[in-house]
Short mmCIF file of N, CA, C and O in Angstrom, two decimals:
data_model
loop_
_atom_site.label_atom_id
_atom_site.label_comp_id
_atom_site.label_asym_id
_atom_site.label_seq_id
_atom_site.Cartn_x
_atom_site.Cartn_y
_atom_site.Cartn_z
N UNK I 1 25.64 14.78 -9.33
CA UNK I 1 24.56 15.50 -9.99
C UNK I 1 23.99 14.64 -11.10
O UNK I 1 24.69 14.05 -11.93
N UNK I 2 22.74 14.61 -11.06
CA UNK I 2 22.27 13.50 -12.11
C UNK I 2 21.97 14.83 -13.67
O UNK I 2 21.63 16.01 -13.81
N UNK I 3 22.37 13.67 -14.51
CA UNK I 3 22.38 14.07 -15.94
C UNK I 3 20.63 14.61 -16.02
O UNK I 3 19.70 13.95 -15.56
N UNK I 4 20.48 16.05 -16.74
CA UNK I 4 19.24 16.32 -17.83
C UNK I 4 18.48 15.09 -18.12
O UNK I 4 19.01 14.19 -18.77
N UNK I 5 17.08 14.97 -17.61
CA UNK I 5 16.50 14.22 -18.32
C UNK I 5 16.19 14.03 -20.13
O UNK I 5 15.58 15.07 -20.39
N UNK I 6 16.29 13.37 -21.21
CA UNK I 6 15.62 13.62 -22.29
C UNK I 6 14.45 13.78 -22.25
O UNK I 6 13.81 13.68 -21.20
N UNK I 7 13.88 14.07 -23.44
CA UNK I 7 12.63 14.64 -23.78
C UNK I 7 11.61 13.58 -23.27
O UNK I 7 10.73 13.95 -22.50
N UNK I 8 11.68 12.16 -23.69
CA UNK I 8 10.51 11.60 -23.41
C UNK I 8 10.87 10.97 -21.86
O UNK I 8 9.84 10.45 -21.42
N UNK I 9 11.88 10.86 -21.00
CA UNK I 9 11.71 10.39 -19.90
C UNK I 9 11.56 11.65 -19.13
O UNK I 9 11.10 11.51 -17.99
N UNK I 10 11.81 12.71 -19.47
CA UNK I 10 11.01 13.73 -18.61
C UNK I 10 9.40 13.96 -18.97
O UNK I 10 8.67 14.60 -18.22
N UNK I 11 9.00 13.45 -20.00
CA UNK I 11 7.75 13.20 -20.19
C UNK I 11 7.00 12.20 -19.36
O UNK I 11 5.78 12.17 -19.21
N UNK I 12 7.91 11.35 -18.80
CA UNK I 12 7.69 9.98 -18.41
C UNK I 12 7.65 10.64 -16.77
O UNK I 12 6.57 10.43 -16.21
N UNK I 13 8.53 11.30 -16.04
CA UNK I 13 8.40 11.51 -14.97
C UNK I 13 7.79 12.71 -14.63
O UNK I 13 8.08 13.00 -13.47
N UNK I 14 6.92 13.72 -15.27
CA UNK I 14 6.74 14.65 -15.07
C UNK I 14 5.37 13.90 -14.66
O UNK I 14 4.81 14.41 -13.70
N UNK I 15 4.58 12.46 -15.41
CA UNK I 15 3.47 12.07 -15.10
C UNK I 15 3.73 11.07 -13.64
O UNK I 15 2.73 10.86 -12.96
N UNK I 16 4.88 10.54 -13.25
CA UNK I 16 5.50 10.01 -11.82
C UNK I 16 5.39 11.09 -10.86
O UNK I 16 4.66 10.99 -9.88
N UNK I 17 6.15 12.19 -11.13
CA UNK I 17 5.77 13.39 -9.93
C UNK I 17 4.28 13.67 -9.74
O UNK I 17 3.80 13.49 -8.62
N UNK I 18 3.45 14.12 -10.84
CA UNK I 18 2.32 14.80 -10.95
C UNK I 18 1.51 13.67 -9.95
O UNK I 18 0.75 14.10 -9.09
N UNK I 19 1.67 12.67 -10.07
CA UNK I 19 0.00 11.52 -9.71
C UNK I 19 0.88 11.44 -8.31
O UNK I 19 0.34 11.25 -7.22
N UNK I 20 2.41 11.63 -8.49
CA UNK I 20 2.35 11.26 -6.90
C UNK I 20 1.79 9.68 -6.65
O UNK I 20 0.81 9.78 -5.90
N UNK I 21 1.98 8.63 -6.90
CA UNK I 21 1.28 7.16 -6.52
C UNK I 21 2.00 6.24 -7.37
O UNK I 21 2.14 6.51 -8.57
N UNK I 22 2.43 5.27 -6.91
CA UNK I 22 2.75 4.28 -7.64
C UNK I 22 2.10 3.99 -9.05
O UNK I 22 0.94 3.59 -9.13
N UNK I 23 2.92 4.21 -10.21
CA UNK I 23 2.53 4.08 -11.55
C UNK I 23 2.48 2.95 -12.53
O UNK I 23 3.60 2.45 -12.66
N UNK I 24 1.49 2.32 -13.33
CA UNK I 24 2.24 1.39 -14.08
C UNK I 24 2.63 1.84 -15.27
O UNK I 24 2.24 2.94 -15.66
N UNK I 25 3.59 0.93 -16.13
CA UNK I 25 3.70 1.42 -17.47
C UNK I 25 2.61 1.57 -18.20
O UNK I 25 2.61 2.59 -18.89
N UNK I 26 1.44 0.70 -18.29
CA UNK I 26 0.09 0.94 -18.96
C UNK I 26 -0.42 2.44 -18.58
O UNK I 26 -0.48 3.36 -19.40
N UNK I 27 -0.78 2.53 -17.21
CA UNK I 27 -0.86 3.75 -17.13
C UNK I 27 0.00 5.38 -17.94
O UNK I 27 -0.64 6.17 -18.63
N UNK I 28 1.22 5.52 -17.70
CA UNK I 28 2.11 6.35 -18.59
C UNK I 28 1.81 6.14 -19.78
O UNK I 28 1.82 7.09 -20.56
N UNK I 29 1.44 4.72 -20.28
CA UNK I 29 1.42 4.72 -22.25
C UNK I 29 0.01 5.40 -22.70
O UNK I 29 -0.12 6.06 -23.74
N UNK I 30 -1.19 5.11 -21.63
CA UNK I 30 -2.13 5.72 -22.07
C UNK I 30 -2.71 6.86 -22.03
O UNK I 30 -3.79 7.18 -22.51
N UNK I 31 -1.52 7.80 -21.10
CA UNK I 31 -1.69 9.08 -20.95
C UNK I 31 -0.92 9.86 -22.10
O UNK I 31 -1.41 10.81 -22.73
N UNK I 32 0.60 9.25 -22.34
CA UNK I 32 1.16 9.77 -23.55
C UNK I 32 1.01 9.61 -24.32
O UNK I 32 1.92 9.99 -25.05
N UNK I 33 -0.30 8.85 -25.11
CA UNK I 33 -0.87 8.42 -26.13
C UNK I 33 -1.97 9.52 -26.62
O UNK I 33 -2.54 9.46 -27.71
N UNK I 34 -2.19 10.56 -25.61
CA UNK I 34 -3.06 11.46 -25.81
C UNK I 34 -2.32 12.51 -25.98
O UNK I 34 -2.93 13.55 -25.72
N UNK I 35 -0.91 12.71 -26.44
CA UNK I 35 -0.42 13.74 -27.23
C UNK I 35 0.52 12.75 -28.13
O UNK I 35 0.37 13.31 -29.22
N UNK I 36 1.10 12.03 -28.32
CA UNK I 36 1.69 11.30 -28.81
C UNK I 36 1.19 9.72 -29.70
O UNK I 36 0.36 9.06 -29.08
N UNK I 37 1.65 9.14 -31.04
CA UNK I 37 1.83 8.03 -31.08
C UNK I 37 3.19 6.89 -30.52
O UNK I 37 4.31 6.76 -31.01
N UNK I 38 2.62 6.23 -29.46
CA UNK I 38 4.22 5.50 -28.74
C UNK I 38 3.66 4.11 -28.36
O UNK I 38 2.49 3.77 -28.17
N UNK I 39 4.45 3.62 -28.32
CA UNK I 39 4.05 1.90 -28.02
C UNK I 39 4.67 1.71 -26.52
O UNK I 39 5.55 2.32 -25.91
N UNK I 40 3.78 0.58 -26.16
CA UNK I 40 4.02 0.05 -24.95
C UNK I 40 5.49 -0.12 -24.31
O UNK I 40 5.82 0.63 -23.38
N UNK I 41 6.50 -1.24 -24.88
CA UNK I 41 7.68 -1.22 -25.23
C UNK I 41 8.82 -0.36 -25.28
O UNK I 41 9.96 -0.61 -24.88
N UNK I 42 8.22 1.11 -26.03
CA UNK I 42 9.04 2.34 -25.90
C UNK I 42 8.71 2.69 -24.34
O UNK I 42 9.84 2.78 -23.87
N UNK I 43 8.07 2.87 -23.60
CA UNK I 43 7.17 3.05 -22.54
C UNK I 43 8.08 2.44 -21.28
O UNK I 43 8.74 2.87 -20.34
N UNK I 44 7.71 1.20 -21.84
CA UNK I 44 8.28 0.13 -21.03
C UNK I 44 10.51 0.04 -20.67
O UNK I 44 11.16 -0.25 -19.66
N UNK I 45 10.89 0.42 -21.97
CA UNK I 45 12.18 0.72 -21.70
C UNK I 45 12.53 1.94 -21.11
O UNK I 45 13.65 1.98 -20.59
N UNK I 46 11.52 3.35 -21.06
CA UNK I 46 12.17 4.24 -20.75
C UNK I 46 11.95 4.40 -19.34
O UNK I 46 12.74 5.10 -18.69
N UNK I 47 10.65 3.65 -18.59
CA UNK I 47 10.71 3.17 -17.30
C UNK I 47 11.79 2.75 -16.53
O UNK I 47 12.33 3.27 -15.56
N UNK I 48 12.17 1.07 -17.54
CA UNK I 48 13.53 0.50 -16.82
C UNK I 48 14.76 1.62 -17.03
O UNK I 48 15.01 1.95 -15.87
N UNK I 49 15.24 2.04 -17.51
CA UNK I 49 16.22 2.89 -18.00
C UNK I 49 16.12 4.08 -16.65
O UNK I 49 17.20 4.46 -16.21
N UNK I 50 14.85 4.64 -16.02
CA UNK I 50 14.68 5.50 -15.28
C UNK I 50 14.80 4.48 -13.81
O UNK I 50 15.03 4.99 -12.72
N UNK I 51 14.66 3.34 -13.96
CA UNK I 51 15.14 2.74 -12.37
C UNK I 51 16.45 2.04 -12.43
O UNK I 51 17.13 1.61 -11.50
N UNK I 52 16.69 2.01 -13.76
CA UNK I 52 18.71 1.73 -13.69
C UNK I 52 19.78 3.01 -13.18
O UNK I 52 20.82 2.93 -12.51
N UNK I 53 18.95 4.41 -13.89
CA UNK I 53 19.23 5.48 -13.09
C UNK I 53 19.38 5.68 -11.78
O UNK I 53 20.43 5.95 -11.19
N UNK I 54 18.40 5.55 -11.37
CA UNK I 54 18.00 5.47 -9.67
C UNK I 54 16.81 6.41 -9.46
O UNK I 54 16.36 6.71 -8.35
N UNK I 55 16.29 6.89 -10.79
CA UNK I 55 14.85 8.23 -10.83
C UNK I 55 13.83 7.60 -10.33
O UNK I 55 12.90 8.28 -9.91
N UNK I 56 13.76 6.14 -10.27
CA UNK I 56 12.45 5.98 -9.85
C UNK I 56 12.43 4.35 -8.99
O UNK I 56 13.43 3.72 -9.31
N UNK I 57 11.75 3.77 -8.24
CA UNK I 57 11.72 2.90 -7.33
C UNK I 57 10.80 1.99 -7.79
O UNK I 57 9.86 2.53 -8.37
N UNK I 58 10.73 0.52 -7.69
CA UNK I 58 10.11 -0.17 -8.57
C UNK I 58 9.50 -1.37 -8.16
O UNK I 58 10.19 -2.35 -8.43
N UNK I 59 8.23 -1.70 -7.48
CA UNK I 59 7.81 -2.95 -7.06
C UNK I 59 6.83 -3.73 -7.90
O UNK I 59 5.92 -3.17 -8.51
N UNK I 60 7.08 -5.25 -7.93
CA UNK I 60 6.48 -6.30 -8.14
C UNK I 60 4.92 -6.32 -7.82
O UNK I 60 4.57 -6.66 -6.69
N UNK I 61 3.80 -5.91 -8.95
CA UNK I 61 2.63 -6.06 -8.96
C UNK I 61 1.30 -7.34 -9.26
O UNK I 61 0.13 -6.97 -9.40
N UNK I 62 1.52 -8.28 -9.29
CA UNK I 62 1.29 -9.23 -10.22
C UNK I 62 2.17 -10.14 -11.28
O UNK I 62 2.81 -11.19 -11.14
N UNK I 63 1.89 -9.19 -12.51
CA UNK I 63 2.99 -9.69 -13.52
C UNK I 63 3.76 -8.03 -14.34
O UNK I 63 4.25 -7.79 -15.45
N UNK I 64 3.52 -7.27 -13.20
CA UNK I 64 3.87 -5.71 -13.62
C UNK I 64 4.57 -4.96 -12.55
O UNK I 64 4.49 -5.59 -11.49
N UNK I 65 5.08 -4.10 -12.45
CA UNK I 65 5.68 -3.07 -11.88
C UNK I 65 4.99 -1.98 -11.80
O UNK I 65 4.27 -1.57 -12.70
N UNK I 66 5.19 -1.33 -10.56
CA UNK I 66 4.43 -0.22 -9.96
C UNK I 66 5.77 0.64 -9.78
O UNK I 66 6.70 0.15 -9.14
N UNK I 67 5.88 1.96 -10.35
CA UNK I 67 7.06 2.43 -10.03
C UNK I 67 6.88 4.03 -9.59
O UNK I 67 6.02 4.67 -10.19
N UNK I 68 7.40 4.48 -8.88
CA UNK I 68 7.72 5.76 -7.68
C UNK I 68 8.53 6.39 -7.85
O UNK I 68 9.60 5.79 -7.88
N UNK I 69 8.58 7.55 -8.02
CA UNK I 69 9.65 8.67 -8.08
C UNK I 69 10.59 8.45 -6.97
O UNK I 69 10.09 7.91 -5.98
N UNK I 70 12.05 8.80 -6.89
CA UNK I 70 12.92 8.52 -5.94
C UNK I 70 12.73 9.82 -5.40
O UNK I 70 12.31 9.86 -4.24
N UNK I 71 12.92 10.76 -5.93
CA UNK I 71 12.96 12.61 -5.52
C UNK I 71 11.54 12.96 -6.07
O UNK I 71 10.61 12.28 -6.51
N UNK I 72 11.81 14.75 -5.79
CA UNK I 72 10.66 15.54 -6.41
C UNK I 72 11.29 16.04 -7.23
O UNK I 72 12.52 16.06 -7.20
N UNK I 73 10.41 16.69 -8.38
CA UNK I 73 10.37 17.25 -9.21
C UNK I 73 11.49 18.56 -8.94
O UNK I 73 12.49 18.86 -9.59
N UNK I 74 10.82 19.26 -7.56
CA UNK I 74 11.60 20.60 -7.56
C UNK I 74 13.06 20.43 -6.91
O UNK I 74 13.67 21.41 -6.46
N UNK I 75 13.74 18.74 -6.89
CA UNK I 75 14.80 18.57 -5.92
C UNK I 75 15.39 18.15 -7.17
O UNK I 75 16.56 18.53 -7.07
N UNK I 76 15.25 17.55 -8.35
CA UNK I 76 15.65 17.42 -9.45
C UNK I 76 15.93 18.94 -10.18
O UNK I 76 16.90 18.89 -10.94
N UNK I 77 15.24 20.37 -10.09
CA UNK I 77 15.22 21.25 -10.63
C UNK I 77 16.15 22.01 -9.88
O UNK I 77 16.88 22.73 -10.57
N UNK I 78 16.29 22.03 -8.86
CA UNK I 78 17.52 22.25 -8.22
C UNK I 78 18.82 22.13 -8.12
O UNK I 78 19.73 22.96 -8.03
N UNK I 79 18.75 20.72 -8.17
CA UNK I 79 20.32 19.98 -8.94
C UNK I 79 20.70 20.53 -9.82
O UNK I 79 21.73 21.18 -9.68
N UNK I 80 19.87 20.52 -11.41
CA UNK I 80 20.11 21.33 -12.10
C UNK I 80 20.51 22.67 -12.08
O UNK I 80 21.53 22.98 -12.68
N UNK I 81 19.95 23.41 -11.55
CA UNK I 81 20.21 24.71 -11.41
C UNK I 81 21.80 24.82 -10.44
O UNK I 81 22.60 25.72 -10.65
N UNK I 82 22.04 23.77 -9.43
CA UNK I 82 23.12 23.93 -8.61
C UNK I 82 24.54 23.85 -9.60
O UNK I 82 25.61 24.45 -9.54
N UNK I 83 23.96 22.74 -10.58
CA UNK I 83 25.15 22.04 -11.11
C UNK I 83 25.66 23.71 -11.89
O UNK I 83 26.71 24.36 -11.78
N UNK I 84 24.29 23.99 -12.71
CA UNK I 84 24.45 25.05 -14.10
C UNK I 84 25.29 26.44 -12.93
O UNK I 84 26.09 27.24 -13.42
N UNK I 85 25.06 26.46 -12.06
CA UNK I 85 25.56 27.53 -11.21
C UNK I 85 27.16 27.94 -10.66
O UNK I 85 27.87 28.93 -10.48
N UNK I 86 27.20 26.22 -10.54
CA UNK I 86 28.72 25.80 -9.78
C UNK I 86 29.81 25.55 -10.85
O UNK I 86 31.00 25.33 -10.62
N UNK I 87 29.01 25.66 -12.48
CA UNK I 87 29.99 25.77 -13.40
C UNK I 87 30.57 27.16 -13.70
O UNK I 87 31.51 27.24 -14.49
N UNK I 88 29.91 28.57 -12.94
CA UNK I 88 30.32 29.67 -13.96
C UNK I 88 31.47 30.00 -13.26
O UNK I 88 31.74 29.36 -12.25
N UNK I 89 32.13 30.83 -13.61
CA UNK I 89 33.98 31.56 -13.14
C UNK I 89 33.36 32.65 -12.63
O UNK I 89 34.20 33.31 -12.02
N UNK I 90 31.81 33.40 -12.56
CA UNK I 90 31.52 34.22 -11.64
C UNK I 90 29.93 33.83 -11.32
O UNK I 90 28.98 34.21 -12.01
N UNK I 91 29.82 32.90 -9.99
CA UNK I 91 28.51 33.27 -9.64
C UNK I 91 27.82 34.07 -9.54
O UNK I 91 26.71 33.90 -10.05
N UNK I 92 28.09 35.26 -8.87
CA UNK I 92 27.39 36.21 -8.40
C UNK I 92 26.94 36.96 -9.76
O UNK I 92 25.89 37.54 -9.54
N UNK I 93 27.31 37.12 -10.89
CA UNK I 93 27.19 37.35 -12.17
C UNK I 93 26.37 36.57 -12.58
O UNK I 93 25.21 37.00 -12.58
N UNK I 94 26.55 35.48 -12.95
CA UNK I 94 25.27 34.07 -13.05
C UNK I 94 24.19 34.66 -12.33
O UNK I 94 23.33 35.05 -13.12
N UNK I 95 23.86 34.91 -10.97
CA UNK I 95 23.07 34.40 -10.09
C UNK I 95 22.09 36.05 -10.97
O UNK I 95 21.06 35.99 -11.65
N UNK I 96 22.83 37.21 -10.64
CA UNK I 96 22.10 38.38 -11.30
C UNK I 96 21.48 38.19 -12.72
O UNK I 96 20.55 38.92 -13.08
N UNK I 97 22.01 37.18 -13.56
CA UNK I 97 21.59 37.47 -15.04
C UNK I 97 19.97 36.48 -14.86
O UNK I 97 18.84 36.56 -15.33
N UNK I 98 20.45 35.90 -14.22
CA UNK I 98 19.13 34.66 -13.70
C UNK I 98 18.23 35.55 -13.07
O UNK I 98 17.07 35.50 -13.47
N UNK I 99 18.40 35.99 -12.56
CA UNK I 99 17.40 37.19 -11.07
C UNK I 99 16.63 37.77 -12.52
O UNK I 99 15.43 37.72 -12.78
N UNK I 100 17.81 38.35 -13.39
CA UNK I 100 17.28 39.20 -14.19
C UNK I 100 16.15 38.31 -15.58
O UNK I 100 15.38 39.05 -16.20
N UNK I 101 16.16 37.14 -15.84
CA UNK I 101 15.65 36.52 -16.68
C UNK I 101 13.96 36.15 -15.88
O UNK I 101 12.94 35.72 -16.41
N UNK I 102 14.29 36.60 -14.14
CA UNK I 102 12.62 35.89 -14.02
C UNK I 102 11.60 36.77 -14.17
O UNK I 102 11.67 37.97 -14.46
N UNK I 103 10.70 36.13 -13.97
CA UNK I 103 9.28 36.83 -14.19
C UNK I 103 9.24 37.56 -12.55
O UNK I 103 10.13 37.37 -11.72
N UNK I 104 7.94 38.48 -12.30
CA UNK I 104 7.87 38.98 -11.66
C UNK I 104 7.35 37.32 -9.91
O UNK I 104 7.82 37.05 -8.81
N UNK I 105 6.30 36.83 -10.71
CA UNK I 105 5.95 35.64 -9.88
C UNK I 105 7.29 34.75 -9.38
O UNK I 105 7.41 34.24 -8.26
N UNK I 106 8.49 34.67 -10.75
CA UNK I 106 9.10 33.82 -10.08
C UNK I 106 10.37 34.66 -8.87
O UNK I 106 11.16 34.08 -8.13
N UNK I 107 10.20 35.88 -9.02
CA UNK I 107 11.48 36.57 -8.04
C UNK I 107 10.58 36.84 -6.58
O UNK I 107 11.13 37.00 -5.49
N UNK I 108 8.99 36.85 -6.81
CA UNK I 108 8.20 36.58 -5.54
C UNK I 108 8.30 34.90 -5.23
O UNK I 108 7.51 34.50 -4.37
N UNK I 109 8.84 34.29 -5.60
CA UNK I 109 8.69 32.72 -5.26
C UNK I 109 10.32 32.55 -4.68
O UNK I 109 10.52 31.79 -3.74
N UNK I 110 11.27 33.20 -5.21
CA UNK I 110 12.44 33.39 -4.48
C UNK I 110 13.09 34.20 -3.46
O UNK I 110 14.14 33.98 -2.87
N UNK I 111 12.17 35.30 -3.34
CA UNK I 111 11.80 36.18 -1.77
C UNK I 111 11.65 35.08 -1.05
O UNK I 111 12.65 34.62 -0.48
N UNK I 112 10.11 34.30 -0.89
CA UNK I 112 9.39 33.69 -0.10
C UNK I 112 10.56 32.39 0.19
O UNK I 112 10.58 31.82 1.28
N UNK I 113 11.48 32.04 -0.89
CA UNK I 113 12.36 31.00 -0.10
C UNK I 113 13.32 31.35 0.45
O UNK I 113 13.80 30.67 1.36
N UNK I 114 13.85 32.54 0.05
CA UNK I 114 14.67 32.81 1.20
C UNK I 114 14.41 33.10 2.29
O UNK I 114 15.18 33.05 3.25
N UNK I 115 12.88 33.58 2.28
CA UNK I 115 13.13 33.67 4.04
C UNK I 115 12.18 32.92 4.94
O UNK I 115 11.60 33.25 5.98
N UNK I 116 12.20 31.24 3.88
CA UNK I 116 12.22 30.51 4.55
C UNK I 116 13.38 29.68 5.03
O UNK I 116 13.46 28.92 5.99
N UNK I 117 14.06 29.95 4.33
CA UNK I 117 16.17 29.60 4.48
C UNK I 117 16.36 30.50 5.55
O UNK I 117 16.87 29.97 6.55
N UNK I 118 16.09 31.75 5.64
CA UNK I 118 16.68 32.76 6.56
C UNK I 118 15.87 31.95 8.23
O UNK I 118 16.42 31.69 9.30
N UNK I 119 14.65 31.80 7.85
CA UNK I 119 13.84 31.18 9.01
C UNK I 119 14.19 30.17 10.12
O UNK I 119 14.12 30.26 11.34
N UNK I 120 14.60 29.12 9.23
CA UNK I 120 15.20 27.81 8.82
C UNK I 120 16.77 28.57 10.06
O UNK I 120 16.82 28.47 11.29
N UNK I 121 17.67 29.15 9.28
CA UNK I 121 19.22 29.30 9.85
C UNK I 121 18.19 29.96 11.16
O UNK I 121 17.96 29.01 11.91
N UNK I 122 17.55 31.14 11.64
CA UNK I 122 17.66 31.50 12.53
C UNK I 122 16.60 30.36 13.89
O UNK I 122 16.70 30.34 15.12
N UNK I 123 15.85 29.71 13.15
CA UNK I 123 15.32 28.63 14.29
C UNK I 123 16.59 28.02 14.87
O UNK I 123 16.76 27.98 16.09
N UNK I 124 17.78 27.39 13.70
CA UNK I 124 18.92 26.52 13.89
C UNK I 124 19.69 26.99 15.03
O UNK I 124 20.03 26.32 16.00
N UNK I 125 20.02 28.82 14.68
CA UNK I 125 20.77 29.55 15.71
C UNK I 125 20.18 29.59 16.85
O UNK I 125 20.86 30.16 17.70
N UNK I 126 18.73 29.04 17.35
CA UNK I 126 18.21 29.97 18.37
C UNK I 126 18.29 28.10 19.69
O UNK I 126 18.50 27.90 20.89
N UNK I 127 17.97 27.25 18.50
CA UNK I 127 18.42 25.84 18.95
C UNK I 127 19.58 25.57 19.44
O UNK I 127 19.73 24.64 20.24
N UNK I 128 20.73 26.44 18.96
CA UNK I 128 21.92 26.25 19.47
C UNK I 128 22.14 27.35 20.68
O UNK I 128 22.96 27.08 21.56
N UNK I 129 21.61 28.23 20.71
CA UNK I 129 21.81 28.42 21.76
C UNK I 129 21.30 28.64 22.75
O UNK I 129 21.75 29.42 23.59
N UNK I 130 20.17 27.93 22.87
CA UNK I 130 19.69 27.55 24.04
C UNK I 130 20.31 26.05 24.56
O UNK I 130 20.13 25.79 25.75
N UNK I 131 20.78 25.42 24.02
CA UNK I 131 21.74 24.05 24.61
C UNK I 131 22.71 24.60 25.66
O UNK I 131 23.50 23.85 26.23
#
């Protein structure tokens, strides 16, 4: 399970997920420069630091790096949530207090995945037995 991002490299990859496209560091400094004062350098380490991780994928541009999210956003938010889940002494307790903390949109966004999970197992079952 990969560690919580900090504050500014989830700042850093929230603009890697969003564009979706190979990023440079110039690019990221001049977008976080429009809520933030940060230098290139700061920019530039929290990049490398995110492909020593393994968060992001990293090719040779010239005299720069173009770098790519390894995952998505919502496969990273997941982890999280798996890890925070697989720590309690009662899931099913966890899982209700959570049910109970969402909004109305987000317990319609967790209908709709389960029964694309439910979908998902019964295509699987229907594959198996027709073999």
């Amino acid at each position: 399970m990969p560690r919580q991002l900090g504050e500014l490299e989830d700042a850093v990859m929230t603009r890697v997920w969003q564009w979706n496209r190979p990023v440079t560091v110039r690019e990221v400094l001049e977008d976080l420069q429009q809520e933030r004062s940060i230098a290139y350098t700061t920019v530039m380490t929290v990049m490398d630091n995110l492909h020593q991780k393994g968060w992001v994928r990293r090719e040779v541009d010239g005299r720069a790096y173009r770098y790519t999210a390894v995952s998505t956003r919502a496969a990273y938010s997941a982890a999280l949530m798996n890890e925070a889940w697989s720590k309690s002494d009662n899931p099913a307790a966890a899982l209700v207090a959570f049910f109970g903390m969402m909004s109305s949109e987000q317990r319609e966004a967790l209908q709709a995945a389960v029964r694309i999970v439910q979908g998902d197992e019964a295509a699987e079952g229907g594959t198996q037995a027709g073999r």
